[in-house]
Amino acid sequence: MTQSPTRRTILLATGAATLTVGCSEYGNKNSDSGSSSVQPGTELAKTSEIPVGGGKIFKDENVVVTQPKKGEFKAFSDICTHQGCQVTSVSGGTINCPCHGSKFNITDGSVANPPANRPLPEKQIKVSGDSIELA
């Protein structure tokens, strides 16, 4: 004799499946620490487009470029090290993730506010004249 699943069992299984699918969509499709298919030498921006003490996010390239001090440019992955969400803003000296509130310092990508516990990976850029390119 086999027993049919109860309504509760079906609801629990459906809820778990929905949660699993929802979590797999959470974050960014490029959640492998921000790798992208953009080729080295690709111009990201002009130096004048990156505010001193701030930065700019290049979503398609999975890169955040910052200018902590005048003339000093840094680049990091735009994928949060907490759960793979794409960061969405740069303000107040930090790169900010909307998912759980993680913040990263614009100077070195280090964690300024958890829950992330690893820094944003640094990306290589080249500044030539007034042009910022992926290296």
N, CA, C and O atoms as a GROMACS GRO file, in nm:
protein
  540
    1MET      N    1   0.084  -0.118   0.000
    1MET     CA    2   0.000   0.000   0.000
    1MET      C    3   0.089   0.125   0.000
    1MET      O    4   0.179   0.137   0.083
    2THR      N    5   0.064   0.216  -0.091
    2THR     CA    6   0.140   0.341  -0.095
    2THR      C    7   0.051   0.454  -0.046
    2THR      O    8  -0.071   0.453  -0.064
    3GLN      N    9   0.116   0.549   0.016
    3GLN     CA   10   0.041   0.661   0.073
    3GLN      C   11   0.061   0.784  -0.016
    3GLN      O   12   0.174   0.815  -0.053
    4SER      N   13  -0.046   0.851  -0.048
    4SER     CA   14  -0.039   0.973  -0.128
    4SER      C   15   0.018   1.085  -0.043
    4SER      O   16  -0.003   1.089   0.078
    5PRO      N   17   0.090   1.177  -0.107
    5PRO     CA   18   0.145   1.289  -0.030
    5PRO      C   19   0.031   1.376   0.024
    5PRO      O   20  -0.073   1.393  -0.041
    6THR      N   21   0.052   1.429   0.141
    6THR     CA   22  -0.048   1.517   0.200
    6THR      C   23  -0.039   1.655   0.137
    6THR      O   24   0.059   1.688   0.071
    7ARG      N   25  -0.141   1.732   0.158
    7ARG     CA   26  -0.142   1.870   0.107
    7ARG      C   27  -0.024   1.947   0.164
    7ARG      O   28   0.040   2.025   0.093
    8ARG      N   29   0.007   1.927   0.292
    8ARG     CA   30   0.120   1.996   0.357
    8ARG      C   31   0.252   1.960   0.288
    8ARG      O   32   0.336   2.048   0.266
    9THR      N   33   0.272   1.833   0.256
    9THR     CA   34   0.395   1.789   0.191
    9THR      C   35   0.409   1.855   0.054
    9THR      O   36   0.518   1.898   0.016
   10ILE      N   37   0.300   1.862  -0.020
   10ILE     CA   38   0.304   1.925  -0.152
   10ILE      C   39   0.335   2.073  -0.140
   10ILE      O   40   0.416   2.125  -0.216
   11LEU      N   41   0.272   2.142  -0.045
   11LEU     CA   42   0.297   2.284  -0.027
   11LEU      C   43   0.442   2.310   0.015
   11LEU      O   44   0.504   2.404  -0.034
   12LEU      N   45   0.494   2.228   0.104
   12LEU     CA   46   0.633   2.245   0.147
   12LEU      C   47   0.730   2.222   0.032
   12LEU      O   48   0.826   2.297   0.015
   13ALA      N   49   0.705   2.119  -0.048
   13ALA     CA   50   0.792   2.089  -0.161
   13ALA      C   51   0.786   2.200  -0.265
   13ALA      O   52   0.889   2.240  -0.321
   14THR      N   53   0.667   2.250  -0.292
   14THR     CA   54   0.651   2.359  -0.388
   14THR      C   55   0.721   2.485  -0.338
   14THR      O   56   0.788   2.554  -0.415
   15GLY      N   57   0.705   2.515  -0.210
   15GLY     CA   58   0.771   2.632  -0.152
   15GLY      C   59   0.922   2.621  -0.158
   15GLY      O   60   0.989   2.719  -0.190
   16ALA      N   61   0.976   2.504  -0.130
   16ALA     CA   62   1.121   2.484  -0.134
   16ALA      C   63   1.172   2.499  -0.277
   16ALA      O   64   1.277   2.559  -0.300
   17ALA      N   65   1.098   2.444  -0.373
   17ALA     CA   66   1.140   2.456  -0.514
   17ALA      C   67   1.138   2.602  -0.557
   17ALA      O   68   1.229   2.648  -0.626
   18THR      N   69   1.036   2.675  -0.517
   18THR     CA   70   1.026   2.817  -0.552
   18THR      C   71   1.140   2.896  -0.491
   18THR      O   72   1.199   2.981  -0.556
   19LEU      N   73   1.171   2.868  -0.365
   19LEU     CA   74   1.281   2.936  -0.297
   19LEU      C   75   1.414   2.907  -0.366
   19LEU      O   76   1.495   2.998  -0.384
   20THR      N   77   1.435   2.782  -0.406
   20THR     CA   78   1.559   2.745  -0.474
   20THR      C   79   1.572   2.819  -0.606
   20THR      O   80   1.679   2.872  -0.636
   21VAL      N   81   1.467   2.824  -0.684
   21VAL     CA   82   1.470   2.895  -0.811
   21VAL      C   83   1.493   3.044  -0.787
   21VAL      O   84   1.572   3.107  -0.857
   22GLY      N   85   1.425   3.100  -0.689
   22GLY     CA   86   1.441   3.241  -0.657
   22GLY      C   87   1.583   3.274  -0.618
   22GLY      O   88   1.638   3.376  -0.659
   23CYS      N   89   1.645   3.188  -0.538
   23CYS     CA   90   1.783   3.212  -0.494
   23CYS      C   91   1.881   3.198  -0.609
   23CYS      O   92   1.983   3.267  -0.612
   24SER      N   93   1.852   3.110  -0.704
   24SER     CA   94   1.944   3.096  -0.816
   24SER      C   95   1.940   3.219  -0.906
   24SER      O   96   2.038   3.247  -0.976
   25GLU      N   97   1.832   3.292  -0.904
   25GLU     CA   98   1.822   3.415  -0.982
   25GLU      C   99   1.881   3.533  -0.908
   25GLU      O  100   1.904   3.638  -0.968
   26TYR      N  101   1.907   3.518  -0.778
   26TYR     CA  102   1.955   3.626  -0.694
   26TYR      C  103   2.095   3.663  -0.733
   26TYR      O  104   2.178   3.575  -0.757
   27GLY      N  105   2.123   3.789  -0.740
   27GLY     CA  106   2.258   3.832  -0.772
   27GLY      C  107   2.272   3.857  -0.921
   27GLY      O  108   2.182   3.910  -0.985
   28ASN      N  109   2.387   3.819  -0.975
   28ASN     CA  110   2.421   3.854  -1.112
   28ASN      C  111   2.459   3.730  -1.188
   28ASN      O  112   2.520   3.639  -1.133
   29LYS      N  113   2.424   3.725  -1.313
   29LYS     CA  114   2.458   3.610  -1.395
   29LYS      C  115   2.608   3.592  -1.407
   29LYS      O  116   2.654   3.482  -1.440
   30ASN      N  117   2.684   3.695  -1.383
   30ASN     CA  118   2.829   3.690  -1.390
   30ASN      C  119   2.889   3.685  -1.251
   30ASN      O  120   2.984   3.758  -1.222
   31SER      N  121   2.836   3.601  -1.164
   31SER     CA  122   2.877   3.602  -1.024
   31SER      C  123   3.010   3.531  -1.000
   31SER      O  124   3.039   3.494  -0.886
   32ASP      N  125   3.090   3.512  -1.102
   32ASP     CA  126   3.221   3.449  -1.086
   32ASP      C  127   3.327   3.554  -1.061
   32ASP      O  128   3.429   3.559  -1.130
   33SER      N  129   3.302   3.639  -0.962
   33SER     CA  130   3.393   3.744  -0.920
   33SER      C  131   3.415   3.850  -1.027
   33SER      O  132   3.517   3.918  -1.029
   34GLY      N  133   3.317   3.863  -1.116
   34GLY     CA  134   3.320   3.975  -1.207
   34GLY      C  135   3.398   3.953  -1.334
   34GLY      O  136   3.444   4.050  -1.394
   35SER      N  137   3.414   3.830  -1.379
   35SER     CA  138   3.482   3.812  -1.506
   35SER      C  139   3.390   3.859  -1.616
   35SER      O  140   3.268   3.851  -1.604
   36SER      N  141   3.447   3.908  -1.722
   36SER     CA  142   3.366   3.953  -1.835
   36SER      C  143   3.440   3.918  -1.963
   36SER      O  144   3.558   3.885  -1.961
   37SER      N  145   3.367   3.926  -2.073
   37SER     CA  146   3.427   3.894  -2.201
   37SER      C  147   3.483   4.018  -2.271
   37SER      O  148   3.522   4.010  -2.387
   38VAL      N  149   3.486   4.130  -2.203
   38VAL     CA  150   3.537   4.254  -2.261
   38VAL      C  151   3.689   4.243  -2.275
   38VAL      O  152   3.759   4.200  -2.184
   39GLN      N  153   3.737   4.283  -2.392
   39GLN     CA  154   3.878   4.268  -2.424
   39GLN      C  155   3.964   4.379  -2.362
   39GLN      O  156   3.918   4.492  -2.348
   40PRO      N  157   4.089   4.346  -2.326
   40PRO     CA  158   4.183   4.448  -2.282
   40PRO      C  159   4.197   4.554  -2.391
   40PRO      O  160   4.191   4.523  -2.510
   41GLY      N  161   4.217   4.678  -2.350
   41GLY     CA  162   4.227   4.788  -2.444
   41GLY      C  163   4.095   4.858  -2.469
   41GLY      O  164   4.090   4.963  -2.532
   42THR      N  165   3.986   4.798  -2.419
   42THR     CA  166   3.854   4.860  -2.434
   42THR      C  167   3.848   4.985  -2.350
   42THR      O  168   3.874   4.981  -2.229
   43GLU      N  169   3.814   5.097  -2.412
   43GLU     CA  170   3.802   5.222  -2.336
   43GLU      C  171   3.676   5.217  -2.251
   43GLU      O  172   3.566   5.188  -2.300
   44LEU      N  173   3.693   5.246  -2.122
   44LEU     CA  174   3.580   5.251  -2.031
   44LEU      C  175   3.525   5.392  -2.020
   44LEU      O  176   3.403   5.412  -2.026
   45ALA      N  177   3.613   5.490  -2.004
   45ALA     CA  178   3.567   5.627  -1.979
   45ALA      C  179   3.682   5.724  -2.001
   45ALA      O  180   3.797   5.685  -2.018
   46LYS      N  181   3.645   5.849  -1.999
   46LYS     CA  182   3.743   5.957  -1.993
   46LYS      C  183   3.768   5.985  -1.845
   46LYS      O  184   3.678   5.967  -1.763
   47THR      N  185   3.887   6.028  -1.812
   47THR     CA  186   3.919   6.054  -1.671
   47THR      C  187   3.824   6.156  -1.610
   47THR      O  188   3.795   6.149  -1.490
   48SER      N  189   3.776   6.249  -1.689
   48SER     CA  190   3.685   6.352  -1.637
   48SER      C  191   3.548   6.297  -1.597
   48SER      O  192   3.473   6.364  -1.527
   49GLU      N  193   3.516   6.176  -1.639
   49GLU     CA  194   3.387   6.115  -1.607
   49GLU      C  195   3.386   6.047  -1.469
   49GLU      O  196   3.280   6.010  -1.419
   50ILE      N  197   3.503   6.032  -1.408
   50ILE     CA  198   3.514   5.965  -1.279
   50ILE      C  199   3.534   6.072  -1.172
   50ILE      O  200   3.638   6.136  -1.170
   51PRO      N  201   3.436   6.092  -1.084
   51PRO     CA  202   3.448   6.199  -0.984
   51PRO      C  203   3.555   6.169  -0.878
   51PRO      O  204   3.571   6.055  -0.835
   52VAL      N  205   3.626   6.273  -0.838
   52VAL     CA  206   3.723   6.259  -0.729
   52VAL      C  207   3.646   6.223  -0.602
   52VAL      O  208   3.546   6.286  -0.569
   53GLY      N  209   3.694   6.120  -0.530
   53GLY     CA  210   3.626   6.074  -0.410
   53GLY      C  211   3.506   5.986  -0.439
   53GLY      O  212   3.429   5.953  -0.348
   54GLY      N  213   3.490   5.948  -0.564
   54GLY     CA  214   3.375   5.865  -0.604
   54GLY      C  215   3.416   5.767  -0.711
   54GLY      O  216   3.530   5.724  -0.718
   55GLY      N  217   3.320   5.733  -0.795
   55GLY     CA  218   3.349   5.638  -0.900
   55GLY      C  219   3.231   5.620  -0.993
   55GLY      O  220   3.129   5.686  -0.981
   56LYS      N  221   3.249   5.527  -1.085
   56LYS     CA  222   3.145   5.498  -1.184
   56LYS      C  223   3.144   5.348  -1.210
   56LYS      O  224   3.249   5.284  -1.218
   57ILE      N  225   3.023   5.293  -1.222
   57ILE     CA  226   3.006   5.150  -1.245
   57ILE      C  227   2.981   5.127  -1.394
   57ILE      O  228   2.901   5.196  -1.457
   58PHE      N  229   3.052   5.030  -1.449
   58PHE     CA  230   3.036   4.990  -1.588
   58PHE      C  231   2.978   4.848  -1.586
   58PHE      O  232   3.052   4.749  -1.585
   59LYS      N  233   2.846   4.841  -1.587
   59LYS     CA  234   2.775   4.713  -1.568
   59LYS      C  235   2.809   4.610  -1.674
   59LYS      O  236   2.832   4.494  -1.642
   60ASP      N  237   2.813   4.651  -1.799
   60ASP     CA  238   2.840   4.556  -1.907
   60ASP      C  239   2.980   4.496  -1.898
   60ASP      O  240   3.002   4.383  -1.940
   61GLU      N  241   3.072   4.572  -1.843
   61GLU     CA  242   3.211   4.526  -1.831
   61GLU      C  243   3.240   4.465  -1.694
   61GLU      O  244   3.349   4.412  -1.672
   62ASN      N  245   3.142   4.474  -1.601
   62ASN     CA  246   3.157   4.422  -1.464
   62ASN      C  247   3.273   4.488  -1.391
   62ASN      O  248   3.350   4.421  -1.321
   63VAL      N  249   3.285   4.620  -1.407
   63VAL     CA  250   3.395   4.695  -1.347
   63VAL      C  251   3.343   4.821  -1.280
   63VAL      O  252   3.250   4.886  -1.328
   64VAL      N  253   3.406   4.854  -1.167
   64VAL     CA  254   3.384   4.983  -1.102
   64VAL      C  255   3.518   5.056  -1.108
   64VAL      O  256   3.620   5.002  -1.066
   65VAL      N  257   3.517   5.178  -1.158
   65VAL     CA  258   3.639   5.260  -1.161
   65VAL      C  259   3.619   5.372  -1.060
   65VAL      O  260   3.516   5.440  -1.060
   66THR      N  261   3.718   5.390  -0.974
   66THR     CA  262   3.711   5.494  -0.871
   66THR      C  263   3.829   5.590  -0.885
   66THR      O  264   3.930   5.559  -0.948
   67GLN      N  265   3.813   5.707  -0.823
   67GLN     CA  266   3.921   5.806  -0.818
   67GLN      C  267   3.929   5.855  -0.674
   67GLN      O  268   3.875   5.960  -0.640
   68PRO      N  269   3.999   5.778  -0.588
   68PRO     CA  270   4.008   5.815  -0.446
   68PRO      C  271   4.070   5.953  -0.425
   68PRO      O  272   4.024   6.030  -0.340
   69LYS      N  273   4.174   5.985  -0.502
   69LYS     CA  274   4.241   6.116  -0.497
   69LYS      C  275   4.255   6.164  -0.641
   69LYS      O  276   4.257   6.084  -0.735
   70LYS      N  277   4.265   6.294  -0.656
   70LYS     CA  278   4.277   6.350  -0.791
   70LYS      C  279   4.393   6.285  -0.866
   70LYS      O  280   4.508   6.286  -0.821
   71GLY      N  281   4.360   6.228  -0.982
   71GLY     CA  282   4.461   6.166  -1.066
   71GLY      C  283   4.494   6.022  -1.032
   71GLY      O  284   4.575   5.961  -1.102
   72GLU      N  285   4.436   5.967  -0.927
   72GLU     CA  286   4.461   5.827  -0.886
   72GLU      C  287   4.336   5.745  -0.918
   72GLU      O  288   4.230   5.768  -0.860
   73PHE      N  289   4.350   5.650  -1.011
   73PHE     CA  290   4.236   5.570  -1.054
   73PHE      C  291   4.255   5.424  -1.014
   73PHE      O  292   4.364   5.369  -1.027
   74LYS      N  293   4.148   5.364  -0.966
   74LYS     CA  294   4.147   5.223  -0.924
   74LYS      C  295   4.030   5.155  -0.992
   74LYS      O  296   3.933   5.220  -1.031
   75ALA      N  297   4.040   5.023  -1.008
   75ALA     CA  298   3.929   4.948  -1.067
   75ALA      C  299   3.910   4.818  -0.990
   75ALA      O  300   4.006   4.754  -0.946
   76PHE      N  301   3.783   4.780  -0.977
   76PHE     CA  302   3.745   4.659  -0.903
   76PHE      C  303   3.631   4.589  -0.976
   76PHE      O  304   3.562   4.648  -1.059
   77SER      N  305   3.612   4.463  -0.943
   77SER     CA  306   3.495   4.390  -0.991
   77SER      C  307   3.371   4.458  -0.934
   77SER      O  308   3.374   4.511  -0.823
   78ASP      N  309   3.262   4.456  -1.010
   78ASP     CA  310   3.137   4.513  -0.958
   78ASP      C  311   3.046   4.406  -0.899
   78ASP      O  312   2.927   4.430  -0.878
   79ILE      N  313   3.101   4.289  -0.872
   79ILE     CA  314   3.023   4.179  -0.815
   79ILE      C  315   3.057   4.166  -0.666
   79ILE      O  316   3.171   4.138  -0.630
   80CYS      N  317   2.955   4.186  -0.582
   80CYS     CA  318   2.973   4.178  -0.437
   80CYS      C  319   3.023   4.040  -0.397
   80CYS      O  320   2.974   3.939  -0.447
   81THR      N  321   3.119   4.037  -0.308
   81THR     CA  322   3.176   3.910  -0.262
   81THR      C  323   3.089   3.838  -0.161
   81THR      O  324   3.120   3.727  -0.120
   82HIS      N  325   2.980   3.900  -0.119
   82HIS     CA  326   2.890   3.834  -0.023
   82HIS      C  327   2.806   3.728  -0.091
   82HIS      O  328   2.817   3.609  -0.058
   83GLN      N  329   2.721   3.769  -0.187
   83GLN     CA  330   2.636   3.669  -0.254
   83GLN      C  331   2.623   3.695  -0.404
   83GLN      O  332   2.527   3.650  -0.466
   84GLY      N  333   2.717   3.766  -0.462
   84GLY     CA  334   2.722   3.779  -0.606
   84GLY      C  335   2.630   3.882  -0.668
   84GLY      O  336   2.609   3.879  -0.789
   85CYS      N  337   2.576   3.972  -0.590
   85CYS     CA  338   2.493   4.079  -0.646
   85CYS      C  339   2.583   4.182  -0.713
   85CYS      O  340   2.699   4.197  -0.677
   86GLN      N  341   2.527   4.251  -0.811
   86GLN     CA  342   2.602   4.358  -0.876
   86GLN      C  343   2.585   4.486  -0.794
   86GLN      O  344   2.473   4.523  -0.758
   87VAL      N  345   2.697   4.552  -0.763
   87VAL     CA  346   2.690   4.677  -0.688
   87VAL      C  347   2.619   4.780  -0.774
   87VAL      O  348   2.618   4.771  -0.896
   88THR      N  349   2.558   4.880  -0.707
   88THR     CA  350   2.476   4.975  -0.784
   88THR      C  351   2.511   5.121  -0.764
   88THR      O  352   2.459   5.207  -0.836
   89SER      N  353   2.597   5.152  -0.667
   89SER     CA  354   2.629   5.294  -0.647
   89SER      C  355   2.766   5.310  -0.584
   89SER      O  356   2.822   5.219  -0.523
   90VAL      N  357   2.819   5.431  -0.604
   90VAL     CA  358   2.945   5.472  -0.541
   90VAL      C  359   2.916   5.607  -0.478
   90VAL      O  360   2.888   5.705  -0.547
   91SER      N  361   2.925   5.611  -0.344
   91SER     CA  362   2.901   5.738  -0.274
   91SER      C  363   2.963   5.733  -0.136
   91SER      O  364   2.981   5.626  -0.078
   92GLY      N  365   2.995   5.849  -0.084
   92GLY     CA  366   3.050   5.857   0.051
   92GLY      C  367   3.179   5.779   0.070
   92GLY      O  368   3.207   5.732   0.180
   93GLY      N  369   3.256   5.764  -0.036
   93GLY     CA  370   3.383   5.691  -0.027
   93GLY      C  371   3.370   5.540  -0.032
   93GLY      O  372   3.467   5.468  -0.006
   94THR      N  373   3.250   5.490  -0.065
   94THR     CA  374   3.231   5.344  -0.071
   94THR      C  375   3.157   5.303  -0.198
   94THR      O  376   3.083   5.380  -0.259
   95ILE      N  377   3.181   5.177  -0.235
   95ILE     CA  378   3.109   5.109  -0.344
   95ILE      C  379   3.002   5.027  -0.273
   95ILE      O  380   3.033   4.949  -0.184
   96ASN      N  381   2.877   5.044  -0.314
   96ASN     CA  382   2.765   4.995  -0.234
   96ASN      C  383   2.682   4.887  -0.303
   96ASN      O  384   2.644   4.900  -0.420
   97CYS      N  385   2.656   4.781  -0.228
   97CYS     CA  386   2.573   4.671  -0.277
   97CYS      C  387   2.433   4.685  -0.218
   97CYS      O  388   2.419   4.702  -0.097
   98PRO      N  389   2.330   4.678  -0.302
   98PRO     CA  390   2.194   4.697  -0.254
   98PRO      C  391   2.134   4.574  -0.187
   98PRO      O  392   2.035   4.586  -0.115
   99CYS      N  393   2.191   4.458  -0.208
   99CYS     CA  394   2.126   4.334  -0.162
   99CYS      C  395   2.125   4.320  -0.010
   99CYS      O  396   2.019   4.293   0.047
  100HIS      N  397   2.237   4.338   0.055
  100HIS     CA  398   2.244   4.321   0.200
  100HIS      C  399   2.320   4.433   0.269
  100HIS      O  400   2.350   4.422   0.388
  101GLY      N  401   2.352   4.540   0.196
  101GLY     CA  402   2.416   4.655   0.258
  101GLY      C  403   2.567   4.652   0.267
  101GLY      O  404   2.626   4.736   0.334
  102SER      N  405   2.631   4.556   0.200
  102SER     CA  406   2.778   4.555   0.202
  102SER      C  407   2.830   4.681   0.134
  102SER      O  408   2.773   4.731   0.038
  103LYS      N  409   2.943   4.731   0.188
  103LYS     CA  410   3.009   4.849   0.132
  103LYS      C  411   3.159   4.819   0.125
  103LYS      O  412   3.215   4.750   0.209
  104PHE      N  413   3.221   4.874   0.021
  104PHE     CA  414   3.362   4.851  -0.004
  104PHE      C  415   3.432   4.985  -0.024
  104PHE      O  416   3.378   5.075  -0.088
  105ASN      N  417   3.553   4.998   0.031
  105ASN     CA  418   3.630   5.123   0.019
  105ASN      C  419   3.674   5.146  -0.125
  105ASN      O  420   3.718   5.054  -0.194
  106ILE      N  421   3.661   5.272  -0.170
  106ILE     CA  422   3.699   5.305  -0.308
  106ILE      C  423   3.851   5.304  -0.328
  106ILE      O  424   3.898   5.300  -0.441
  107THR      N  425   3.927   5.308  -0.219
  107THR     CA  426   4.074   5.312  -0.231
  107THR      C  427   4.136   5.176  -0.261
  107THR      O  428   4.232   5.168  -0.337
  108ASP      N  429   4.081   5.070  -0.201
  108ASP     CA  430   4.143   4.938  -0.216
  108ASP      C  431   4.043   4.823  -0.228
  108ASP      O  432   4.084   4.707  -0.235
  109GLY      N  433   3.914   4.852  -0.231
  109GLY     CA  434   3.812   4.747  -0.244
  109GLY      C  435   3.786   4.669  -0.116
  109GLY      O  436   3.707   4.575  -0.116
  110SER      N  437   3.853   4.708  -0.005
  110SER     CA  438   3.834   4.636   0.120
  110SER      C  439   3.693   4.657   0.175
  110SER      O  440   3.626   4.755   0.141
  111VAL      N  441   3.650   4.565   0.260
  111VAL     CA  442   3.515   4.572   0.317
  111VAL      C  443   3.508   4.687   0.417
  111VAL      O  444   3.587   4.694   0.512
  112ALA      N  445   3.413   4.777   0.396
  112ALA     CA  446   3.388   4.888   0.488
  112ALA      C  447   3.268   4.858   0.576
  112ALA      O  448   3.257   4.910   0.687
  113ASN      N  449   3.177   4.774   0.525
  113ASN     CA  450   3.056   4.738   0.600
  113ASN      C  451   3.014   4.598   0.558
  113ASN      O  452   2.988   4.574   0.440
  114PRO      N  453   3.007   4.502   0.653
  114PRO     CA  454   2.964   4.366   0.622
  114PRO      C  455   2.817   4.364   0.580
  114PRO      O  456   2.750   4.467   0.592
  115PRO      N  457   2.765   4.253   0.531
  115PRO     CA  458   2.806   4.118   0.561
  115PRO      C  459   2.920   4.062   0.474
  115PRO      O  460   2.976   3.958   0.509
  116ALA      N  461   2.957   4.126   0.365
  116ALA     CA  462   3.071   4.076   0.287
  116ALA      C  463   3.192   4.069   0.379
  116ALA      O  464   3.210   4.155   0.465
  117ASN      N  465   3.274   3.966   0.360
  117ASN     CA  466   3.394   3.955   0.443
  117ASN      C  467   3.522   3.945   0.359
  117ASN      O  468   3.631   3.924   0.412
  118ARG      N  469   3.507   3.960   0.227
  118ARG     CA  470   3.623   3.962   0.137
  118ARG      C  471   3.618   4.088   0.052
  118ARG      O  472   3.509   4.135   0.018
  119PRO      N  473   3.732   4.145   0.018
  119PRO     CA  474   3.734   4.266  -0.065
  119PRO      C  475   3.689   4.238  -0.208
  119PRO      O  476   3.686   4.123  -0.252
  120LEU      N  477   3.653   4.344  -0.278
  120LEU     CA  478   3.625   4.330  -0.421
  120LEU      C  479   3.757   4.302  -0.492
  120LEU      O  480   3.857   4.367  -0.463
  121PRO      N  481   3.758   4.207  -0.584
  121PRO     CA  482   3.882   4.181  -0.659
  121PRO      C  483   3.921   4.302  -0.742
  121PRO      O  484   3.837   4.367  -0.805
  122GLU      N  485   4.050   4.331  -0.742
  122GLU     CA  486   4.100   4.444  -0.820
  122GLU      C  487   4.103   4.406  -0.968
  122GLU      O  488   4.131   4.292  -1.003
  123LYS      N  489   4.074   4.502  -1.052
  123LYS     CA  490   4.083   4.486  -1.198
  123LYS      C  491   4.196   4.574  -1.248
  123LYS      O  492   4.227   4.677  -1.188
  124GLN      N  493   4.256   4.534  -1.357
  124GLN     CA  494   4.367   4.609  -1.414
  124GLN      C  495   4.315   4.709  -1.517
  124GLN      O  496   4.242   4.672  -1.609
  125ILE      N  497   4.354   4.834  -1.500
  125ILE     CA  498   4.320   4.939  -1.596
  125ILE      C  499   4.448   5.011  -1.634
  125ILE      O  500   4.551   5.000  -1.568
  126LYS      N  501   4.438   5.087  -1.744
  126LYS     CA  502   4.551   5.167  -1.791
  126LYS      C  503   4.496   5.306  -1.821
  126LYS      O  504   4.395   5.320  -1.890
  127VAL      N  505   4.563   5.407  -1.768
  127VAL     CA  506   4.525   5.545  -1.795
  127VAL      C  507   4.624   5.600  -1.896
  127VAL      O  508   4.744   5.608  -1.870
  128SER      N  509   4.573   5.638  -2.012
  128SER     CA  510   4.654   5.697  -2.119
  128SER      C  511   4.597   5.832  -2.152
  128SER      O  512   4.489   5.842  -2.210
  129GLY      N  513   4.668   5.937  -2.115
  129GLY     CA  514   4.616   6.072  -2.136
  129GLY      C  515   4.489   6.090  -2.057
  129GLY      O  516   4.491   6.084  -1.934
  130ASP      N  517   4.378   6.112  -2.126
  130ASP     CA  518   4.250   6.128  -2.056
  130ASP      C  519   4.159   6.007  -2.072
  130ASP      O  520   4.040   6.014  -2.045
  131SER      N  521   4.216   5.896  -2.116
  131SER     CA  522   4.139   5.775  -2.142
  131SER      C  523   4.170   5.666  -2.039
  131SER      O  524   4.285   5.644  -2.003
  132ILE      N  525   4.064   5.600  -1.991
  132ILE     CA  526   4.080   5.486  -1.900
  132ILE      C  527   4.039   5.360  -1.976
  132ILE      O  528   3.927   5.350  -2.026
  133GLU      N  529   4.131   5.265  -1.984
  133GLU     CA  530   4.107   5.142  -2.059
  133GLU      C  531   4.129   5.021  -1.970
  133GLU      O  532   4.203   5.027  -1.872
  134LEU      N  533   4.062   4.910  -2.006
  134LEU     CA  534   4.093   4.784  -1.940
  134LEU      C  535   4.232   4.742  -1.983
  134LEU      O  536   4.266   4.754  -2.100
  135ALA      N  537   4.312   4.692  -1.890
  135ALA     CA  538   4.448   4.648  -1.923
  135ALA      C  539   4.451   4.499  -1.950
  135ALA      O  540   4.557   4.444  -1.979
   0.00000   0.00000   0.00000
